[in-house]
mmCIF file of N, CA and C in Angstrom:
data_model
loop_
_atom_site.group_PDB
_atom_site.id
_atom_site.type_symbol
_atom_site.label_atom_id
_atom_site.label_comp_id
_atom_site.label_asym_id
_atom_site.label_seq_id
_atom_site.Cartn_x
_atom_site.Cartn_y
_atom_site.Cartn_z
ATOM 1 N N MET A 1 -19.601 13.308 -5.302
ATOM 2 C CA MET A 1 -18.570 13.711 -4.372
ATOM 3 C C MET A 1 -18.687 12.957 -3.051
ATOM 4 N N LEU A 2 -19.913 12.602 -2.687
ATOM 5 C CA LEU A 2 -20.116 11.880 -1.430
ATOM 6 C C LEU A 2 -19.365 10.557 -1.431
ATOM 7 N N GLY A 3 -19.353 9.853 -2.577
ATOM 8 C CA GLY A 3 -18.639 8.590 -2.657
ATOM 9 C C GLY A 3 -17.144 8.765 -2.471
ATOM 10 N N VAL A 4 -16.586 9.813 -3.047
ATOM 11 C CA VAL A 4 -15.162 10.078 -2.924
ATOM 12 C C VAL A 4 -14.807 10.431 -1.482
ATOM 13 N N THR A 5 -15.623 11.261 -0.853
ATOM 14 C CA THR A 5 -15.375 11.660 0.537
ATOM 15 C C THR A 5 -15.499 10.474 1.484
ATOM 16 N N ALA A 6 -16.539 9.685 1.314
ATOM 17 C CA ALA A 6 -16.732 8.509 2.168
ATOM 18 C C ALA A 6 -15.576 7.526 1.992
ATOM 19 N N TYR A 7 -15.147 7.340 0.766
ATOM 20 C CA TYR A 7 -14.033 6.436 0.504
ATOM 21 C C TYR A 7 -12.750 6.953 1.138
ATOM 22 N N ALA A 8 -12.507 8.258 1.050
ATOM 23 C CA ALA A 8 -11.290 8.836 1.614
ATOM 24 C C ALA A 8 -11.236 8.647 3.132
ATOM 25 N N VAL A 9 -12.374 8.820 3.801
ATOM 26 C CA VAL A 9 -12.418 8.626 5.256
ATOM 27 C C VAL A 9 -12.206 7.151 5.600
ATOM 28 N N LEU A 10 -12.867 6.266 4.886
ATOM 29 C CA LEU A 10 -12.714 4.830 5.119
ATOM 30 C C LEU A 10 -11.273 4.393 4.879
ATOM 31 N N VAL A 11 -10.676 4.879 3.822
ATOM 32 C CA VAL A 11 -9.315 4.502 3.482
ATOM 33 C C VAL A 11 -8.321 5.029 4.512
ATOM 34 N N PHE A 12 -8.568 6.197 5.053
ATOM 35 C CA PHE A 12 -7.679 6.740 6.077
ATOM 36 C C PHE A 12 -7.592 5.763 7.247
ATOM 37 N N ILE A 13 -8.723 5.248 7.678
ATOM 38 C CA ILE A 13 -8.754 4.292 8.793
ATOM 39 C C ILE A 13 -8.141 2.956 8.375
ATOM 40 N N MET A 14 -8.479 2.474 7.182
ATOM 41 C CA MET A 14 -7.940 1.203 6.701
ATOM 42 C C MET A 14 -6.426 1.261 6.565
ATOM 43 N N ASN A 15 -5.900 2.387 6.093
ATOM 44 C CA ASN A 15 -4.459 2.512 5.900
ATOM 45 C C ASN A 15 -3.696 2.474 7.214
ATOM 46 N N ILE A 16 -4.265 3.050 8.249
ATOM 47 C CA ILE A 16 -3.601 2.992 9.556
ATOM 48 C C ILE A 16 -3.497 1.544 10.018
ATOM 49 N N VAL A 17 -4.570 0.794 9.849
ATOM 50 C CA VAL A 17 -4.575 -0.617 10.245
ATOM 51 C C VAL A 17 -3.538 -1.411 9.452
ATOM 52 N N ILE A 18 -3.553 -1.271 8.151
ATOM 53 C CA ILE A 18 -2.622 -2.053 7.337
ATOM 54 C C ILE A 18 -1.182 -1.583 7.523
ATOM 55 N N GLY A 19 -0.984 -0.304 7.786
ATOM 56 C CA GLY A 19 0.363 0.210 8.049
ATOM 57 C C GLY A 19 0.967 -0.405 9.289
ATOM 58 N N ILE A 20 0.172 -0.518 10.328
ATOM 59 C CA ILE A 20 0.656 -1.121 11.579
ATOM 60 C C ILE A 20 1.008 -2.593 11.366
ATOM 61 N N VAL A 21 0.150 -3.318 10.665
ATOM 62 C CA VAL A 21 0.400 -4.746 10.429
ATOM 63 C C VAL A 21 1.633 -4.945 9.550
ATOM 64 N N LEU A 22 1.787 -4.130 8.505
ATOM 65 C CA LEU A 22 2.973 -4.227 7.652
ATOM 66 C C LEU A 22 4.244 -3.939 8.440
ATOM 67 N N LEU A 23 4.178 -2.915 9.236
ATOM 68 C CA LEU A 23 5.344 -2.532 10.024
ATOM 69 C C LEU A 23 5.725 -3.623 11.024
ATOM 70 N N LEU A 24 4.731 -4.223 11.660
ATOM 71 C CA LEU A 24 5.016 -5.333 12.577
ATOM 72 C C LEU A 24 5.662 -6.501 11.843
ATOM 73 N N GLY A 25 5.199 -6.768 10.628
ATOM 74 C CA GLY A 25 5.785 -7.852 9.847
ATOM 75 C C GLY A 25 7.246 -7.612 9.530
ATOM 76 N N VAL A 26 7.586 -6.380 9.175
ATOM 77 C CA VAL A 26 8.974 -6.074 8.828
ATOM 78 C C VAL A 26 9.856 -6.038 10.070
ATOM 79 N N ILE A 27 9.371 -5.428 11.144
ATOM 80 C CA ILE A 27 10.185 -5.310 12.362
ATOM 81 C C ILE A 27 10.390 -6.673 13.005
ATOM 82 N N GLN A 28 9.315 -7.453 13.123
ATOM 83 C CA GLN A 28 9.411 -8.759 13.781
ATOM 84 C C GLN A 28 9.898 -9.854 12.839
ATOM 85 N N GLN A 29 9.845 -9.605 11.543
ATOM 86 C CA GLN A 29 10.156 -10.598 10.522
ATOM 87 C C GLN A 29 9.339 -11.863 10.771
ATOM 88 N N ALA A 30 8.040 -11.642 10.911
ATOM 89 C CA ALA A 30 7.132 -12.720 11.281
ATOM 90 C C ALA A 30 6.201 -13.073 10.129
ATOM 91 N N LYS A 31 6.117 -14.344 9.830
ATOM 92 C CA LYS A 31 5.243 -14.824 8.769
ATOM 93 C C LYS A 31 3.787 -14.551 9.098
ATOM 94 N N SER A 32 3.407 -14.679 10.364
ATOM 95 C CA SER A 32 2.003 -14.474 10.744
ATOM 96 C C SER A 32 1.564 -13.033 10.503
ATOM 97 N N SER A 33 2.443 -12.071 10.763
ATOM 98 C CA SER A 33 2.098 -10.669 10.511
ATOM 99 C C SER A 33 1.889 -10.420 9.025
ATOM 100 N N PHE A 34 2.743 -11.018 8.201
ATOM 101 C CA PHE A 34 2.565 -10.858 6.761
ATOM 102 C C PHE A 34 1.331 -11.598 6.264
ATOM 103 N N GLY A 35 0.977 -12.710 6.917
ATOM 104 C CA GLY A 35 -0.262 -13.412 6.570
ATOM 105 C C GLY A 35 -1.477 -12.549 6.866
ATOM 106 N N ILE A 36 -1.480 -11.903 8.016
ATOM 107 C CA ILE A 36 -2.572 -10.993 8.371
ATOM 108 C C ILE A 36 -2.601 -9.827 7.386
ATOM 109 N N SER A 37 -1.440 -9.290 7.075
ATOM 110 C CA SER A 37 -1.344 -8.180 6.133
ATOM 111 C C SER A 37 -1.880 -8.573 4.762
ATOM 112 N N SER A 38 -1.588 -9.775 4.341
ATOM 113 C CA SER A 38 -2.066 -10.247 3.046
ATOM 114 C C SER A 38 -3.589 -10.340 3.018
ATOM 115 N N VAL A 39 -4.169 -10.935 4.045
ATOM 116 C CA VAL A 39 -5.629 -11.067 4.110
ATOM 117 C C VAL A 39 -6.298 -9.697 4.166
ATOM 118 N N VAL A 40 -5.768 -8.823 5.021
ATOM 119 C CA VAL A 40 -6.325 -7.479 5.152
ATOM 120 C C VAL A 40 -6.210 -6.719 3.834
ATOM 121 N N SER A 41 -5.088 -6.862 3.145
ATOM 122 C CA SER A 41 -4.890 -6.179 1.862
ATOM 123 C C SER A 41 -5.882 -6.659 0.811
ATOM 124 N N TRP A 42 -6.124 -7.961 0.768
ATOM 125 C CA TRP A 42 -7.096 -8.474 -0.205
ATOM 126 C C TRP A 42 -8.499 -7.970 0.109
ATOM 127 N N VAL A 43 -8.851 -7.903 1.382
ATOM 128 C CA VAL A 43 -10.167 -7.362 1.760
ATOM 129 C C VAL A 43 -10.257 -5.895 1.357
ATOM 130 N N PHE A 44 -9.207 -5.118 1.646
ATOM 131 C CA PHE A 44 -9.193 -3.703 1.275
ATOM 132 C C PHE A 44 -9.214 -3.529 -0.235
ATOM 133 N N PHE A 45 -8.569 -4.445 -0.953
ATOM 134 C CA PHE A 45 -8.592 -4.403 -2.415
ATOM 135 C C PHE A 45 -10.018 -4.553 -2.929
ATOM 136 N N VAL A 46 -10.755 -5.514 -2.382
ATOM 137 C CA VAL A 46 -12.142 -5.738 -2.808
ATOM 138 C C VAL A 46 -13.017 -4.531 -2.458
ATOM 139 N N VAL A 47 -12.831 -3.983 -1.248
ATOM 140 C CA VAL A 47 -13.622 -2.813 -0.824
ATOM 141 C C VAL A 47 -13.322 -1.622 -1.731
ATOM 142 N N SER A 48 -12.047 -1.363 -1.988
ATOM 143 C CA SER A 48 -11.690 -0.209 -2.819
ATOM 144 C C SER A 48 -12.135 -0.416 -4.263
ATOM 145 N N LEU A 49 -12.056 -1.647 -4.740
ATOM 146 C CA LEU A 49 -12.519 -1.931 -6.091
ATOM 147 C C LEU A 49 -14.021 -1.687 -6.207
ATOM 148 N N ALA A 50 -14.780 -2.073 -5.187
ATOM 149 C CA ALA A 50 -16.224 -1.822 -5.190
ATOM 150 C C ALA A 50 -16.526 -0.324 -5.221
ATOM 151 N N PHE A 51 -15.805 0.461 -4.434
ATOM 152 C CA PHE A 51 -15.996 1.910 -4.450
ATOM 153 C C PHE A 51 -15.645 2.493 -5.812
ATOM 154 N N PHE A 52 -14.532 2.041 -6.385
ATOM 155 C CA PHE A 52 -14.100 2.586 -7.666
ATOM 156 C C PHE A 52 -15.069 2.220 -8.778
ATOM 157 N N VAL A 53 -15.611 1.002 -8.755
ATOM 158 C CA VAL A 53 -16.560 0.587 -9.779
ATOM 159 C C VAL A 53 -17.868 1.360 -9.636
ATOM 160 N N SER A 54 -18.323 1.550 -8.411
ATOM 161 C CA SER A 54 -19.600 2.244 -8.202
ATOM 162 C C SER A 54 -19.517 3.732 -8.528
ATOM 163 N N GLY A 55 -18.369 4.345 -8.309
ATOM 164 C CA GLY A 55 -18.246 5.784 -8.537
ATOM 165 C C GLY A 55 -17.582 6.160 -9.840
ATOM 166 N N GLY A 56 -17.106 5.197 -10.562
ATOM 167 C CA GLY A 56 -16.413 5.469 -11.812
ATOM 168 C C GLY A 56 -14.915 5.595 -11.594
ATOM 169 N N PHE A 57 -14.165 4.795 -12.326
ATOM 170 C CA PHE A 57 -12.714 4.770 -12.153
ATOM 171 C C PHE A 57 -12.075 6.130 -12.414
ATOM 172 N N VAL A 58 -12.495 6.789 -13.484
ATOM 173 C CA VAL A 58 -11.879 8.069 -13.857
ATOM 174 C C VAL A 58 -12.113 9.116 -12.777
ATOM 175 N N ASN A 59 -13.322 9.150 -12.238
ATOM 176 C CA ASN A 59 -13.653 10.111 -11.178
ATOM 177 C C ASN A 59 -12.776 9.900 -9.952
ATOM 178 N N PHE A 60 -12.636 8.664 -9.518
ATOM 179 C CA PHE A 60 -11.837 8.374 -8.324
ATOM 180 C C PHE A 60 -10.356 8.620 -8.563
ATOM 181 N N TYR A 61 -9.822 8.143 -9.697
ATOM 182 C CA TYR A 61 -8.394 8.328 -9.965
ATOM 183 C C TYR A 61 -8.041 9.803 -10.099
ATOM 184 N N SER A 62 -8.916 10.568 -10.721
ATOM 185 C CA SER A 62 -8.604 11.985 -10.915
ATOM 186 C C SER A 62 -8.654 12.768 -9.610
ATOM 187 N N LYS A 63 -9.437 12.290 -8.628
ATOM 188 C CA LYS A 63 -9.550 13.013 -7.364
ATOM 189 C C LYS A 63 -8.672 12.449 -6.257
ATOM 190 N N LEU A 64 -8.366 11.145 -6.302
ATOM 191 C CA LEU A 64 -7.640 10.512 -5.196
ATOM 192 C C LEU A 64 -6.269 9.966 -5.569
ATOM 193 N N GLY A 65 -6.034 9.660 -6.812
ATOM 194 C CA GLY A 65 -4.718 9.188 -7.231
ATOM 195 C C GLY A 65 -4.491 7.699 -7.038
ATOM 196 N N LEU A 66 -3.228 7.314 -7.165
ATOM 197 C CA LEU A 66 -2.841 5.904 -7.127
ATOM 198 C C LEU A 66 -2.641 5.346 -5.726
ATOM 199 N N SER A 67 -2.201 6.182 -4.797
ATOM 200 C CA SER A 67 -1.744 5.665 -3.501
ATOM 201 C C SER A 67 -2.860 5.113 -2.622
ATOM 202 N N ILE A 68 -4.103 5.438 -2.899
ATOM 203 C CA ILE A 68 -5.211 4.832 -2.148
ATOM 204 C C ILE A 68 -6.210 4.181 -3.108
ATOM 205 N N SER A 69 -5.686 3.643 -4.190
ATOM 206 C CA SER A 69 -6.514 2.987 -5.192
ATOM 207 C C SER A 69 -6.403 1.472 -5.038
ATOM 208 N N PRO A 70 -7.226 0.741 -5.770
ATOM 209 C CA PRO A 70 -7.093 -0.719 -5.729
ATOM 210 C C PRO A 70 -5.708 -1.199 -6.166
ATOM 211 N N VAL A 71 -5.035 -0.432 -7.013
ATOM 212 C CA VAL A 71 -3.687 -0.795 -7.460
ATOM 213 C C VAL A 71 -2.733 -0.872 -6.271
ATOM 214 N N ALA A 72 -2.815 0.101 -5.375
ATOM 215 C CA ALA A 72 -1.930 0.125 -4.203
ATOM 216 C C ALA A 72 -2.190 -1.084 -3.299
ATOM 217 N N TYR A 73 -3.462 -1.405 -3.075
ATOM 218 C CA TYR A 73 -3.778 -2.546 -2.214
ATOM 219 C C TYR A 73 -3.380 -3.865 -2.857
ATOM 220 N N LEU A 74 -3.432 -3.930 -4.177
ATOM 221 C CA LEU A 74 -2.977 -5.125 -4.882
ATOM 222 C C LEU A 74 -1.462 -5.289 -4.711
ATOM 223 N N VAL A 75 -0.718 -4.197 -4.814
ATOM 224 C CA VAL A 75 0.741 -4.243 -4.613
ATOM 225 C C VAL A 75 1.060 -4.676 -3.184
ATOM 226 N N ILE A 76 0.335 -4.126 -2.208
ATOM 227 C CA ILE A 76 0.554 -4.498 -0.803
ATOM 228 C C ILE A 76 0.252 -5.978 -0.581
ATOM 229 N N ALA A 77 -0.839 -6.470 -1.159
ATOM 230 C CA ALA A 77 -1.214 -7.874 -0.991
ATOM 231 C C ALA A 77 -0.169 -8.804 -1.602
ATOM 232 N N ILE A 78 0.299 -8.480 -2.791
ATOM 233 C CA ILE A 78 1.305 -9.320 -3.442
ATOM 234 C C ILE A 78 2.610 -9.292 -2.656
ATOM 235 N N TYR A 79 3.019 -8.101 -2.221
ATOM 236 C CA TYR A 79 4.245 -8.005 -1.415
ATOM 237 C C TYR A 79 4.116 -8.828 -0.136
ATOM 238 N N SER A 80 2.976 -8.747 0.538
ATOM 239 C CA SER A 80 2.779 -9.486 1.794
ATOM 240 C C SER A 80 2.886 -10.986 1.578
ATOM 241 N N MET A 81 2.323 -11.465 0.481
ATOM 242 C CA MET A 81 2.395 -12.897 0.193
ATOM 243 C C MET A 81 3.831 -13.328 -0.114
ATOM 244 N N LEU A 82 4.547 -12.514 -0.889
ATOM 245 C CA LEU A 82 5.939 -12.846 -1.214
ATOM 246 C C LEU A 82 6.831 -12.796 0.019
ATOM 247 N N ALA A 83 6.629 -11.792 0.877
ATOM 248 C CA ALA A 83 7.438 -11.674 2.095
ATOM 249 C C ALA A 83 7.145 -12.831 3.048
ATOM 250 N N ALA A 84 5.885 -13.201 3.186
ATOM 251 C CA ALA A 84 5.536 -14.329 4.058
ATOM 252 C C ALA A 84 6.180 -15.614 3.545
ATOM 253 N N SER A 85 6.189 -15.793 2.246
ATOM 254 C CA SER A 85 6.817 -16.976 1.659
ATOM 255 C C SER A 85 8.318 -17.002 1.935
ATOM 256 N N ASP A 86 8.974 -15.858 1.747
ATOM 257 C CA ASP A 86 10.422 -15.799 2.005
ATOM 258 C C ASP A 86 10.745 -16.030 3.476
ATOM 259 N N ILE A 87 9.969 -15.437 4.353
ATOM 260 C CA ILE A 87 10.243 -15.589 5.788
ATOM 261 C C ILE A 87 9.969 -17.018 6.240
ATOM 262 N N SER A 88 8.959 -17.667 5.675
ATOM 263 C CA SER A 88 8.689 -19.057 6.063
ATOM 264 C C SER A 88 9.826 -19.985 5.621
ATOM 265 N N LYS A 89 10.535 -19.621 4.572
ATOM 266 C CA LYS A 89 11.698 -20.398 4.108
ATOM 267 C C LYS A 89 12.994 -19.904 4.750
ATOM 268 N N LEU A 90 12.865 -18.981 5.700
ATOM 269 C CA LEU A 90 13.995 -18.382 6.408
ATOM 270 C C LEU A 90 14.942 -17.619 5.476
ATOM 271 N N ASN A 91 14.393 -17.049 4.422
ATOM 272 C CA ASN A 91 15.145 -16.180 3.512
ATOM 273 C C ASN A 91 14.930 -14.727 3.934
ATOM 274 N N ILE A 92 15.454 -14.370 5.096
ATOM 275 C CA ILE A 92 15.233 -13.037 5.653
ATOM 276 C C ILE A 92 15.867 -11.971 4.759
ATOM 277 N N ARG A 93 17.049 -12.248 4.260
ATOM 278 C CA ARG A 93 17.736 -11.287 3.400
ATOM 279 C C ARG A 93 16.888 -10.958 2.172
ATOM 280 N N LYS A 94 16.335 -11.974 1.562
ATOM 281 C CA LYS A 94 15.499 -11.791 0.374
ATOM 282 C C LYS A 94 14.233 -11.011 0.728
ATOM 283 N N ALA A 95 13.643 -11.310 1.870
ATOM 284 C CA ALA A 95 12.431 -10.606 2.302
ATOM 285 C C ALA A 95 12.714 -9.126 2.568
ATOM 286 N N MET A 96 13.851 -8.832 3.165
ATOM 287 C CA MET A 96 14.196 -7.440 3.459
ATOM 288 C C MET A 96 14.503 -6.663 2.177
ATOM 289 N N ARG A 97 15.089 -7.327 1.214
ATOM 290 C CA ARG A 97 15.345 -6.660 -0.069
ATOM 291 C C ARG A 97 14.047 -6.396 -0.813
ATOM 292 N N LYS A 98 13.078 -7.295 -0.667
ATOM 293 C CA LYS A 98 11.753 -7.036 -1.241
ATOM 294 C C LYS A 98 11.068 -5.892 -0.508
ATOM 295 N N ALA A 99 11.324 -5.768 0.792
ATOM 296 C CA ALA A 99 10.762 -4.655 1.562
ATOM 297 C C ALA A 99 11.288 -3.322 1.035
ATOM 298 N N ILE A 100 12.569 -3.284 0.677
ATOM 299 C CA ILE A 100 13.149 -2.063 0.115
ATOM 300 C C ILE A 100 12.472 -1.719 -1.209
ATOM 301 N N LEU A 101 12.348 -2.710 -2.082
ATOM 302 C CA LEU A 101 11.713 -2.492 -3.385
ATOM 303 C C LEU A 101 10.255 -2.054 -3.222
ATOM 304 N N PHE A 102 9.535 -2.738 -2.350
ATOM 305 C CA PHE A 102 8.138 -2.403 -2.088
ATOM 306 C C PHE A 102 8.007 -0.966 -1.592
ATOM 307 N N SER A 103 8.837 -0.580 -0.651
ATOM 308 C CA SER A 103 8.775 0.773 -0.098
ATOM 309 C C SER A 103 9.051 1.820 -1.159
ATOM 310 N N ILE A 104 10.016 1.557 -2.007
ATOM 311 C CA ILE A 104 10.333 2.510 -3.069
ATOM 312 C C ILE A 104 9.162 2.655 -4.041
ATOM 313 N N ILE A 105 8.521 1.550 -4.381
ATOM 314 C CA ILE A 105 7.361 1.599 -5.284
ATOM 315 C C ILE A 105 6.223 2.402 -4.644
ATOM 316 N N MET A 106 5.935 2.130 -3.381
ATOM 317 C CA MET A 106 4.817 2.817 -2.735
ATOM 318 C C MET A 106 5.136 4.298 -2.480
ATOM 319 N N ILE A 107 6.380 4.615 -2.175
ATOM 320 C CA ILE A 107 6.760 6.019 -2.016
ATOM 321 C C ILE A 107 6.680 6.729 -3.372
ATOM 322 N N ALA A 108 7.006 6.034 -4.448
ATOM 323 C CA ALA A 108 6.849 6.611 -5.793
ATOM 324 C C ALA A 108 5.384 6.911 -6.085
ATOM 325 N N PHE A 109 4.471 6.006 -5.667
ATOM 326 C CA PHE A 109 3.035 6.281 -5.807
ATOM 327 C C PHE A 109 2.660 7.565 -5.077
ATOM 328 N N LEU A 110 3.184 7.734 -3.860
ATOM 329 C CA LEU A 110 2.885 8.942 -3.088
ATOM 330 C C LEU A 110 3.422 10.196 -3.768
ATOM 331 N N ILE A 111 4.617 10.123 -4.321
ATOM 332 C CA ILE A 111 5.197 11.281 -5.004
ATOM 333 C C ILE A 111 4.393 11.624 -6.261
ATOM 334 N N ILE A 112 4.001 10.607 -7.013
ATOM 335 C CA ILE A 112 3.161 10.830 -8.200
ATOM 336 C C ILE A 112 1.859 11.496 -7.784
ATOM 337 N N ASP A 113 1.263 11.034 -6.693
ATOM 338 C CA ASP A 113 0.011 11.630 -6.220
ATOM 339 C C ASP A 113 0.190 13.062 -5.740
ATOM 340 N N LEU A 114 1.313 13.359 -5.105
ATOM 341 C CA LEU A 114 1.555 14.742 -4.678
ATOM 342 C C LEU A 114 1.626 15.680 -5.875
ATOM 343 N N ILE A 115 2.160 15.191 -6.974
ATOM 344 C CA ILE A 115 2.233 15.999 -8.194
ATOM 345 C C ILE A 115 0.885 16.039 -8.904
ATOM 346 N N TRP A 116 0.175 14.895 -8.917
ATOM 347 C CA TRP A 116 -1.032 14.753 -9.723
ATOM 348 C C TRP A 116 -2.278 15.290 -9.018
ATOM 349 N N VAL A 117 -2.579 14.796 -7.828
ATOM 350 C CA VAL A 117 -3.832 15.180 -7.158
ATOM 351 C C VAL A 117 -3.631 16.158 -6.007
ATOM 352 N N LYS A 118 -2.425 16.504 -5.729
ATOM 353 C CA LYS A 118 -2.028 17.503 -4.741
ATOM 354 C C LYS A 118 -2.584 17.238 -3.348
ATOM 355 N N ASP A 119 -3.597 17.938 -2.894
ATOM 356 C CA ASP A 119 -4.075 17.849 -1.514
ATOM 357 C C ASP A 119 -4.644 16.482 -1.147
ATOM 358 N N ALA A 120 -5.227 15.785 -2.092
ATOM 359 C CA ALA A 120 -5.812 14.478 -1.793
ATOM 360 C C ALA A 120 -4.746 13.449 -1.421
ATOM 361 N N ALA A 121 -3.518 13.683 -1.831
ATOM 362 C CA ALA A 121 -2.431 12.752 -1.506
ATOM 363 C C ALA A 121 -2.109 12.764 -0.022
ATOM 364 N N PHE A 122 -2.519 13.792 0.702
ATOM 365 C CA PHE A 122 -2.238 13.861 2.129
ATOM 366 C C PHE A 122 -2.973 12.765 2.909
ATOM 367 N N VAL A 123 -4.086 12.271 2.379
ATOM 368 C CA VAL A 123 -4.807 11.169 3.035
ATOM 369 C C VAL A 123 -3.880 9.969 3.163
ATOM 370 N N ALA A 124 -3.253 9.587 2.067
ATOM 371 C CA ALA A 124 -2.343 8.437 2.098
ATOM 372 C C ALA A 124 -1.035 8.780 2.786
ATOM 373 N N LEU A 125 -0.578 9.991 2.612
ATOM 374 C CA LEU A 125 0.696 10.393 3.199
ATOM 375 C C LEU A 125 0.666 10.292 4.718
ATOM 376 N N PHE A 126 -0.405 10.766 5.335
ATOM 377 C CA PHE A 126 -0.495 10.741 6.787
ATOM 378 C C PHE A 126 -0.976 9.404 7.332
ATOM 379 N N SER A 127 -1.744 8.656 6.557
ATOM 380 C CA SER A 127 -2.294 7.415 7.094
ATOM 381 C C SER A 127 -1.369 6.213 6.912
ATOM 382 N N ILE A 128 -0.624 6.150 5.820
ATOM 383 C CA ILE A 128 0.234 4.982 5.605
ATOM 384 C C ILE A 128 1.626 5.331 5.100
ATOM 385 N N GLY A 129 1.863 6.543 4.703
ATOM 386 C CA GLY A 129 3.172 6.944 4.204
ATOM 387 C C GLY A 129 4.287 6.718 5.213
ATOM 388 N N TRP A 130 3.994 6.935 6.476
ATOM 389 C CA TRP A 130 4.979 6.710 7.544
ATOM 390 C C TRP A 130 5.413 5.253 7.582
ATOM 391 N N ALA A 131 4.497 4.332 7.320
ATOM 392 C CA ALA A 131 4.833 2.905 7.349
ATOM 393 C C ALA A 131 5.782 2.548 6.209
ATOM 394 N N TYR A 132 5.610 3.182 5.044
ATOM 395 C CA TYR A 132 6.510 2.914 3.921
ATOM 396 C C TYR A 132 7.922 3.387 4.240
ATOM 397 N N VAL A 133 8.033 4.553 4.862
ATOM 398 C CA VAL A 133 9.349 5.101 5.191
ATOM 399 C C VAL A 133 10.047 4.230 6.241
ATOM 400 N N ILE A 134 9.320 3.824 7.277
ATOM 401 C CA ILE A 134 9.911 2.975 8.321
ATOM 402 C C ILE A 134 10.258 1.600 7.751
ATOM 403 N N THR A 135 9.415 1.081 6.859
ATOM 404 C CA THR A 135 9.714 -0.192 6.198
ATOM 405 C C THR A 135 10.991 -0.071 5.373
ATOM 406 N N LEU A 136 11.162 1.038 4.689
ATOM 407 C CA LEU A 136 12.382 1.267 3.921
ATOM 408 C C LEU A 136 13.602 1.311 4.836
ATOM 409 N N ILE A 137 13.483 1.998 5.953
ATOM 410 C CA ILE A 137 14.604 2.091 6.897
ATOM 411 C C ILE A 137 14.977 0.718 7.451
ATOM 412 N N PHE A 138 13.970 -0.044 7.893
ATOM 413 C CA PHE A 138 14.251 -1.386 8.441
ATOM 414 C C PHE A 138 14.740 -2.332 7.354
ATOM 415 N N GLY A 139 14.226 -2.191 6.140
ATOM 416 C CA GLY A 139 14.701 -3.029 5.041
ATOM 417 C C GLY A 139 16.152 -2.776 4.729
ATOM 418 N N ILE A 140 16.545 -1.508 4.717
ATOM 419 C CA ILE A 140 17.942 -1.170 4.450
ATOM 420 C C ILE A 140 18.832 -1.638 5.615
ATOM 421 N N LYS A 141 18.347 -1.421 6.841
ATOM 422 C CA LYS A 141 19.127 -1.806 8.018
ATOM 423 C C LYS A 141 19.340 -3.327 8.081
ATOM 424 N N ASN A 142 18.345 -4.102 7.692
ATOM 425 C CA ASN A 142 18.397 -5.564 7.838
ATOM 426 C C ASN A 142 18.598 -6.290 6.504
ATOM 427 N N ARG A 143 19.059 -5.612 5.477
ATOM 428 C CA ARG A 143 19.151 -6.244 4.159
ATOM 429 C C ARG A 143 20.198 -7.343 4.062
ATOM 430 N N ASN A 144 21.147 -7.359 4.957
ATOM 431 C CA ASN A 144 22.218 -8.371 4.898
ATOM 432 C C ASN A 144 22.149 -9.379 6.030
ATOM 433 N N ILE A 145 21.018 -9.487 6.675
ATOM 434 C CA ILE A 145 20.855 -10.480 7.756
ATOM 435 C C ILE A 145 20.811 -11.868 7.145
ATOM 436 N N GLU A 146 21.454 -12.789 7.788
ATOM 437 C CA GLU A 146 21.462 -14.190 7.318
ATOM 438 C C GLU A 146 20.227 -14.904 7.811
#
């Protein structure tokens, strides 16, 4: 249980950091913010993967769910790389549409966790869930920008 608790506290802090960087990338439509988000996501992916391997995948998934698992950080890292690529090519419309898709996927992870692990989903909900909702709002608002 100590591994799960320590991971949950670490992830709460990590999610706040990555949420802020993701949100800055979407609001500013800046390639550098998405580059930082990508690097941070890959680091968090490695850290979370190490925790999951050391404590057993089944134990962690059954207690914490998908939204703070290595799967979530992998999705964030891939999205950050794709968004940075689109923004560097000045395809803002395409990047914002990917932001909508990304937000829907991550919000679906949160909903699955609320049903599956119940109280443990609040860690992700309060630490990074707000960033997904704001990303969805900005993605919808800016989806037709040239």
